Short mmCIF file of C-alpha atoms and ligand atoms in Angstrom, two decimals:
data_model
loop_
_atom_site.label_atom_id
_atom_site.label_comp_id
_atom_site.label_asym_id
_atom_site.label_seq_id
_atom_site.Cartn_x
_atom_site.Cartn_y
_atom_site.Cartn_z
CA UNK A 1 -193.90 18.58 38.49
CA UNK A 2 -191.06 17.16 40.41
CA UNK A 3 -191.10 15.06 43.53
CA UNK A 4 -188.58 16.04 46.15
CA UNK A 5 -187.11 14.30 49.12
CA UNK A 6 -189.56 15.91 51.58
CA UNK A 7 -192.60 14.57 49.69
CA UNK A 8 -191.13 11.13 49.32
CA UNK A 9 -190.14 10.97 52.96
CA UNK A 10 -193.73 11.84 53.96
CA UNK A 11 -195.03 9.24 51.50
CA UNK A 12 -192.68 6.69 52.96
CA UNK A 13 -194.25 7.29 56.38
CA UNK A 14 -197.67 6.44 54.90
CA UNK A 15 -196.34 3.43 53.04
CA UNK A 16 -194.91 2.12 56.28
CA UNK A 17 -198.21 2.67 58.11
CA UNK A 18 -200.12 0.79 55.36
CA UNK A 19 -197.79 -2.15 55.34
CA UNK A 20 -196.71 -2.67 58.93
CA UNK A 21 -195.42 -6.22 58.43
CA UNK A 22 -193.40 -5.68 55.30
CA UNK A 23 -192.04 -2.23 56.01
CA UNK A 24 -191.31 -2.55 59.71
CA UNK A 25 -188.61 -5.03 58.87
CA UNK A 26 -186.59 -2.16 57.42
CA UNK A 27 -185.50 0.83 59.39
CA UNK A 28 -187.10 4.17 58.63
CA UNK A 29 -183.80 6.01 58.89
CA UNK A 30 -182.18 3.66 56.39
CA UNK A 31 -185.03 4.06 53.90
CA UNK A 32 -184.80 7.84 54.31
CA UNK A 33 -181.09 7.70 53.56
CA UNK A 34 -181.86 5.84 50.34
CA UNK A 35 -184.40 8.51 49.35
CA UNK A 36 -181.86 11.23 50.11
CA UNK A 37 -179.44 9.58 47.70
CA UNK A 38 -182.15 9.46 45.05
CA UNK A 39 -182.94 13.13 45.66
CA UNK A 40 -179.27 14.03 45.36
CA UNK A 41 -179.03 12.23 42.01
CA UNK A 42 -182.05 14.13 40.64
CA UNK A 43 -180.97 17.54 41.98
CA UNK A 44 -177.59 17.02 40.28
CA UNK A 45 -179.36 15.88 37.10
CA UNK A 46 -181.59 18.98 36.89
CA UNK A 47 -178.67 21.26 37.72
CA UNK A 48 -176.81 19.85 34.70
CA UNK A 49 -179.94 20.27 32.56
CA UNK A 50 -180.17 23.89 33.75
CA UNK A 51 -176.58 24.49 32.71
CA UNK A 52 -177.48 23.39 29.20
CA UNK A 53 -175.40 20.26 29.38
CA UNK A 54 -176.49 16.80 28.29
CA UNK A 55 -176.55 14.78 31.49
CA UNK A 56 -177.15 11.08 31.83
CA UNK A 57 -180.58 10.46 33.30
CA UNK A 58 -180.27 8.91 36.78
CA UNK A 59 -180.57 5.24 36.10
CA UNK A 60 -183.24 3.11 37.64
CA UNK A 61 -181.66 0.78 40.12
CA UNK A 62 -183.31 -2.61 40.19
CA UNK A 63 -182.69 -5.28 42.78
CA UNK A 64 -179.53 -6.48 41.10
CA UNK A 65 -178.06 -3.03 40.80
CA UNK A 66 -178.89 -1.35 44.07
CA UNK A 67 -175.99 -2.64 46.05
CA UNK A 68 -175.57 -0.37 49.05
CA UNK A 69 -177.80 0.27 52.05
CA UNK A 70 -176.81 2.96 54.52
CA UNK A 71 -177.89 3.49 58.10
CA UNK A 72 -177.09 7.10 58.96
CA UNK A 73 -176.81 6.47 62.69
CA UNK A 74 -175.41 3.54 64.66
CA UNK A 75 -178.21 2.17 66.88
CA UNK A 76 -181.05 3.27 64.58
CA UNK A 77 -182.04 0.12 62.69
CA UNK A 78 -178.53 -1.16 62.87
CA UNK A 79 -176.06 -1.81 65.65
CA UNK A 80 -172.32 -2.29 65.32
CA UNK A 81 -170.68 -4.89 67.57
CA UNK A 82 -174.16 -6.05 68.59
CA UNK A 83 -173.03 -9.05 70.58
CA UNK A 84 -170.13 -7.51 72.50
CA UNK A 85 -169.96 -9.19 75.90
CA UNK A 86 -171.60 -12.36 74.50
CA UNK A 87 -169.05 -13.33 71.93
CA UNK A 88 -165.41 -12.75 71.04
CA UNK A 89 -166.35 -12.52 67.35
CA UNK A 90 -167.72 -9.27 65.94
CA UNK A 91 -171.34 -9.03 64.85
CA UNK A 92 -173.47 -6.34 63.31
CA UNK A 93 -177.24 -6.41 63.91
CA UNK A 94 -179.37 -5.35 60.96
CA UNK A 95 -183.06 -4.69 61.46
CA UNK A 96 -185.05 -7.37 59.65
CA UNK A 97 -181.98 -9.57 59.26
CA UNK A 98 -180.56 -10.21 62.71
CA UNK A 99 -177.01 -10.57 64.00
CA UNK A 100 -174.49 -11.09 61.21
CA UNK A 101 -170.95 -12.14 61.90
CA UNK A 102 -168.33 -9.80 60.44
CA UNK A 103 -164.76 -10.54 59.47
CA UNK A 104 -162.98 -7.40 60.64
CA UNK A 105 -160.07 -6.17 58.49
CA UNK A 106 -158.96 -3.32 60.77
CA UNK A 107 -159.77 -2.39 64.35
CA UNK A 108 -162.44 0.32 64.63
CA UNK A 109 -161.13 3.63 65.93
CA UNK A 110 -163.34 6.44 67.20
CA UNK A 111 -167.15 6.53 67.46
CA UNK A 112 -169.09 4.58 64.83
CA UNK A 113 -171.33 7.10 63.08
CA UNK A 114 -172.84 5.54 59.96
CA UNK A 115 -173.03 1.93 58.85
CA UNK A 116 -173.33 0.83 55.23
CA UNK A 117 -173.79 -2.65 53.92
CA UNK A 118 -172.52 -3.14 50.42
CA UNK A 119 -172.64 -5.97 47.96
CA UNK A 120 -169.84 -6.58 45.49
CA UNK A 121 -170.65 -9.56 43.32
CA UNK A 122 -171.47 -12.36 45.74
CA UNK A 123 -169.59 -10.80 48.68
CA UNK A 124 -170.99 -8.48 51.31
CA UNK A 125 -169.10 -5.73 53.11
CA UNK A 126 -169.87 -3.57 56.11
CA UNK A 127 -168.44 -0.05 55.79
CA UNK A 128 -168.24 2.12 58.90
CA UNK A 129 -167.62 5.84 59.11
CA UNK A 130 -166.41 7.09 62.47
CA UNK A 131 -166.33 10.36 64.41
CA UNK A 132 -163.68 11.45 66.89
CA UNK A 133 -160.99 9.20 65.45
CA UNK A 134 -157.98 9.82 67.69
CA UNK A 135 -155.00 11.38 65.91
CA UNK A 136 -151.74 9.50 66.13
CA UNK A 137 -148.96 12.03 65.68
CA UNK A 138 -145.66 10.53 64.58
CA UNK A 139 -142.26 11.83 65.73
CA UNK A 140 -140.61 14.33 63.36
CA UNK A 141 -138.04 12.84 61.00
CA UNK A 142 -136.71 16.06 59.46
CA UNK A 143 -137.16 14.50 56.00
CA UNK A 144 -139.11 15.99 53.10
CA UNK A 145 -140.04 14.41 49.76
CA UNK A 146 -141.74 15.07 46.47
CA UNK A 147 -143.66 12.18 44.95
CA UNK A 148 -144.36 11.40 41.32
CA UNK A 149 -147.34 9.16 40.62
CA UNK A 150 -147.11 6.75 37.73
CA UNK A 151 -148.24 3.47 36.29
CA UNK A 152 -145.23 1.15 36.52
CA UNK A 153 -144.56 2.58 39.97
CA UNK A 154 -147.51 3.89 41.92
CA UNK A 155 -145.16 6.34 43.62
CA UNK A 156 -141.57 7.45 43.02
CA UNK A 157 -139.98 9.71 45.66
CA UNK A 158 -137.45 12.48 45.12
CA UNK A 159 -134.97 10.30 47.11
CA UNK A 160 -135.26 7.70 44.35
CA UNK A 161 -137.48 5.34 46.34
CA UNK A 162 -140.14 3.49 44.38
CA UNK A 163 -143.37 1.88 45.48
CA UNK A 164 -144.43 -0.44 42.69
CA UNK A 165 -148.06 -1.14 41.89
CA UNK A 166 -148.53 -4.59 43.37
CA UNK A 167 -147.99 -7.55 41.07
CA UNK A 168 -151.32 -8.95 42.20
CA UNK A 169 -153.06 -5.73 41.24
CA UNK A 170 -151.33 -5.71 37.86
CA UNK A 171 -152.34 -9.34 37.28
CA UNK A 172 -155.96 -8.67 38.24
CA UNK A 173 -156.00 -5.54 36.08
CA UNK A 174 -154.87 -7.68 33.14
CA UNK A 175 -157.61 -10.24 33.77
CA UNK A 176 -160.17 -7.44 34.13
CA UNK A 177 -159.08 -5.94 30.80
CA UNK A 178 -159.58 -9.39 29.20
CA UNK A 179 -162.97 -9.79 30.87
CA UNK A 180 -164.12 -6.40 29.61
CA UNK A 181 -163.04 -7.22 26.05
CA UNK A 182 -164.91 -10.52 26.33
CA UNK A 183 -167.96 -8.67 27.65
CA UNK A 184 -167.95 -6.28 24.70
CA UNK A 185 -168.25 -9.25 22.31
CA UNK A 186 -171.33 -10.75 23.98
CA UNK A 187 -174.82 -10.20 22.64
CA UNK A 188 -177.19 -8.14 24.79
CA UNK A 189 -179.58 -10.25 26.81
CA UNK A 190 -177.65 -13.46 26.26
CA UNK A 191 -176.79 -15.93 28.99
CA UNK A 192 -173.09 -15.61 28.16
CA UNK A 193 -173.27 -11.87 28.50
CA UNK A 194 -174.80 -12.17 31.94
CA UNK A 195 -171.97 -14.45 32.97
CA UNK A 196 -169.39 -12.08 31.49
CA UNK A 197 -170.93 -9.16 33.42
CA UNK A 198 -170.67 -11.09 36.68
CA UNK A 199 -167.06 -12.03 35.96
CA UNK A 200 -166.07 -8.44 35.14
CA UNK A 201 -167.87 -7.13 38.25
CA UNK A 202 -166.08 -9.62 40.50
CA UNK A 203 -162.70 -8.66 39.03
CA UNK A 204 -163.56 -4.96 39.39
CA UNK A 205 -164.26 -5.51 43.06
CA UNK A 206 -160.98 -7.37 43.44
CA UNK A 207 -159.06 -4.54 41.74
CA UNK A 208 -160.69 -2.08 44.13
CA UNK A 209 -159.69 -4.09 47.19
CA UNK A 210 -156.12 -4.63 45.99
CA UNK A 211 -155.78 -0.96 45.03
CA UNK A 212 -157.01 0.09 48.47
CA UNK A 213 -154.60 -2.30 50.14
CA UNK A 214 -151.63 -1.05 48.07
CA UNK A 215 -152.59 2.57 48.68
CA UNK A 216 -152.76 2.02 52.46
CA UNK A 217 -149.30 0.44 52.50
CA UNK A 218 -147.68 3.10 50.29
CA UNK A 219 -149.27 5.98 52.21
CA UNK A 220 -148.24 4.51 55.56
CA UNK A 221 -144.62 4.14 54.41
CA UNK A 222 -144.56 7.78 53.26
CA UNK A 223 -146.03 9.34 56.42
CA UNK A 224 -143.67 7.29 58.58
CA UNK A 225 -140.65 8.56 56.67
CA UNK A 226 -141.39 12.20 55.79
CA UNK A 227 -142.58 15.29 57.67
CA UNK A 228 -143.52 17.07 54.45
CA UNK A 229 -144.82 15.32 51.33
CA UNK A 230 -145.37 17.22 48.09
CA UNK A 231 -147.59 15.70 45.39
CA UNK A 232 -149.11 16.71 42.06
CA UNK A 233 -152.49 18.40 42.31
CA UNK A 234 -154.90 15.70 41.07
CA UNK A 235 -157.28 18.28 39.63
CA UNK A 236 -154.76 19.22 36.98
CA UNK A 237 -152.64 16.08 36.82
CA UNK A 238 -154.59 13.99 34.34
CA UNK A 239 -154.71 16.55 31.54
CA UNK A 240 -151.06 17.43 31.87
CA UNK A 241 -150.10 13.81 31.96
CA UNK A 242 -151.77 12.86 28.73
CA UNK A 243 -150.29 15.99 27.11
CA UNK A 244 -146.80 15.05 28.24
CA UNK A 245 -147.31 11.56 26.90
CA UNK A 246 -147.32 9.45 30.03
CA UNK A 247 -150.58 7.78 29.16
CA UNK A 248 -150.03 7.47 25.39
CA UNK A 249 -146.51 6.07 25.64
CA UNK A 250 -146.34 2.55 26.93
CA UNK A 251 -144.20 2.02 30.01
CA UNK A 252 -141.67 -0.75 30.26
CA UNK A 253 -143.68 -2.61 32.85
CA UNK A 254 -145.49 -5.65 31.52
CA UNK A 255 -148.46 -4.64 33.59
CA UNK A 256 -148.77 -1.50 31.52
CA UNK A 257 -149.01 -3.26 28.17
CA UNK A 258 -152.55 -2.39 27.13
CA UNK A 259 -154.32 0.96 27.24
CA UNK A 260 -157.26 -0.49 29.12
CA UNK A 261 -154.98 -2.16 31.62
CA UNK A 262 -153.06 1.07 32.12
CA UNK A 263 -156.18 3.11 32.66
CA UNK A 264 -157.19 0.63 35.37
CA UNK A 265 -153.89 1.23 37.14
CA UNK A 266 -154.09 5.02 36.61
CA UNK A 267 -157.37 5.17 38.46
CA UNK A 268 -155.53 4.31 41.66
CA UNK A 269 -154.10 7.81 42.11
CA UNK A 270 -157.27 9.35 43.49
CA UNK A 271 -157.73 6.55 46.01
CA UNK A 272 -154.09 6.79 47.02
CA UNK A 273 -154.18 10.58 47.56
CA UNK A 274 -157.36 10.36 49.65
CA UNK A 275 -155.80 7.76 51.92
CA UNK A 276 -152.52 9.69 52.05
CA UNK A 277 -154.42 12.84 53.12
CA UNK A 278 -156.15 10.98 55.97
CA UNK A 279 -152.97 9.37 57.22
CA UNK A 280 -150.98 12.61 56.96
CA UNK A 281 -153.61 14.48 58.97
CA UNK A 282 -153.70 11.83 61.66
CA UNK A 283 -149.89 11.69 61.85
CA UNK A 284 -149.51 15.50 61.89
CA UNK A 285 -147.63 15.54 58.57
CA UNK A 286 -147.81 18.32 55.98
CA UNK A 287 -149.12 17.60 52.48
CA UNK A 288 -148.60 20.15 49.72
CA UNK A 289 -150.27 19.91 46.28
CA UNK A 290 -148.53 21.59 43.34
CA UNK A 291 -149.28 22.23 39.69
CA UNK A 292 -147.54 19.37 37.85
CA UNK A 293 -147.14 21.39 34.66
CA UNK A 294 -143.61 21.00 33.30
CA UNK A 295 -142.32 18.83 36.15
CA UNK A 296 -141.49 15.96 33.79
CA UNK A 297 -139.83 18.13 31.11
CA UNK A 298 -137.73 20.35 33.38
CA UNK A 299 -134.18 19.45 34.41
CA UNK A 300 -134.11 19.08 38.19
CA UNK A 301 -130.48 20.29 38.35
CA UNK A 302 -130.36 23.39 36.09
CA UNK A 303 -134.05 24.15 35.45
CA UNK A 304 -133.76 23.92 31.66
CA UNK A 305 -137.22 23.05 30.34
CA UNK A 306 -137.54 21.21 27.02
CA UNK A 307 -139.50 18.19 25.93
CA UNK A 308 -136.27 16.78 24.46
CA UNK A 309 -135.06 16.31 28.06
CA UNK A 310 -137.31 13.30 28.21
CA UNK A 311 -135.32 10.67 26.32
CA UNK A 312 -137.67 7.73 26.90
CA UNK A 313 -140.54 6.99 29.23
CA UNK A 314 -138.04 5.96 31.89
CA UNK A 315 -135.04 8.21 31.32
CA UNK A 316 -134.43 11.93 31.27
CA UNK A 317 -131.21 13.63 30.19
CA UNK A 318 -130.86 17.42 30.15
CA UNK A 319 -129.95 18.86 26.75
CA UNK A 320 -128.38 21.90 28.49
CA UNK A 321 -126.30 20.51 31.40
CA UNK A 322 -126.26 16.77 30.66
CA UNK A 323 -127.86 15.80 33.98
CA UNK A 324 -129.19 12.26 33.57
CA UNK A 325 -131.74 10.72 35.90
CA UNK A 326 -134.67 8.39 36.04
CA UNK A 327 -137.52 10.44 34.58
CA UNK A 328 -139.85 9.80 37.54
CA UNK A 329 -137.16 10.73 40.09
CA UNK A 330 -136.36 13.90 38.09
CA UNK A 331 -140.08 14.80 38.16
CA UNK A 332 -140.36 14.05 41.90
CA UNK A 333 -137.41 16.38 42.64
CA UNK A 334 -139.14 19.15 40.66
CA UNK A 335 -142.39 18.51 42.51
CA UNK A 336 -140.56 18.78 45.83
CA UNK A 337 -138.91 22.04 44.70
CA UNK A 338 -142.27 23.52 43.67
CA UNK A 339 -143.82 22.51 47.00
CA UNK A 340 -141.03 23.98 49.12
CA UNK A 341 -141.20 27.24 47.12
CA UNK A 342 -144.97 27.39 47.74
CA UNK A 343 -144.47 26.84 51.45
CA UNK A 344 -141.76 29.52 51.65
CA UNK A 345 -144.01 31.98 49.84
CA UNK A 346 -146.85 31.17 52.24
CA UNK A 347 -144.62 31.67 55.29
CA UNK A 348 -143.29 34.98 53.94
CA UNK A 349 -146.81 36.30 53.33
ZN1 ZN B 1 -129.96 20.61 33.25
#
């Protein structure tokens, strides 16, 4: 038989009644949220079993692994800005813990809805999700752009502008690749392995923060400059990219020297597009996703499509008309063209 969320939630009520001292320190709503996550993991697991696939069994999360606690509602077991009026610093009050001072990275906009506390290595983070975040429309610029996402440059625009992956991120990605190789050499259960795991986890967390920071900056620059931004559809991008050789062929950038390192940088595209979508919506900009198929092999001037057009990773030169361009810029121009054609077709319909 299977135990579902409803049963466990009822059981939790009893467990709390039996152990008033221990359990009352934690909020009921927060514990329920944890059970809901567990339920979600199992529902997804059995769905995959039902489809005849071979899923990974949801892993048991011990103390060291269970690193996020969520409170689904501000004020229920948890209060954001709990000492406002008493202190100029920001605090969050956690039931069973007390007031905890928070170093705030960005001002909070809108109504705080849920509060999560997350551990990454030895550092703790408070993550807020907000409702009714006010939109901040930006004045029209009349400019449109296609963007090509890559490894050496996170983003290349059809105007020829490039936003490089930050040097810091590239350096951390390199150290993380080393740490993961080191980890693979360590014997299971050994003291050295435990240390290597901690080191890799800390670097992973750092990569995530730097990636987020770089993505925020790049996305902000784009929505300030362009009314319409066309990008590759991420659902089809990865496959096409490896087929067209972007991932197999090393780039010129030092940061892109190893496969592992490159895959760490590649993973930033999803984060970047999510942030870009949020900022574009808030600023009243239009985002268009297009099928990236052929955008790197097609000449942006005459439309001739051949894989010979791609001379090296960095350069493209058309075998039909001789048009030479940076390969990423050529691709970005094609992406823009595809996006504008899509928009025209949609307006005509
Ligand atoms: Zn051409």
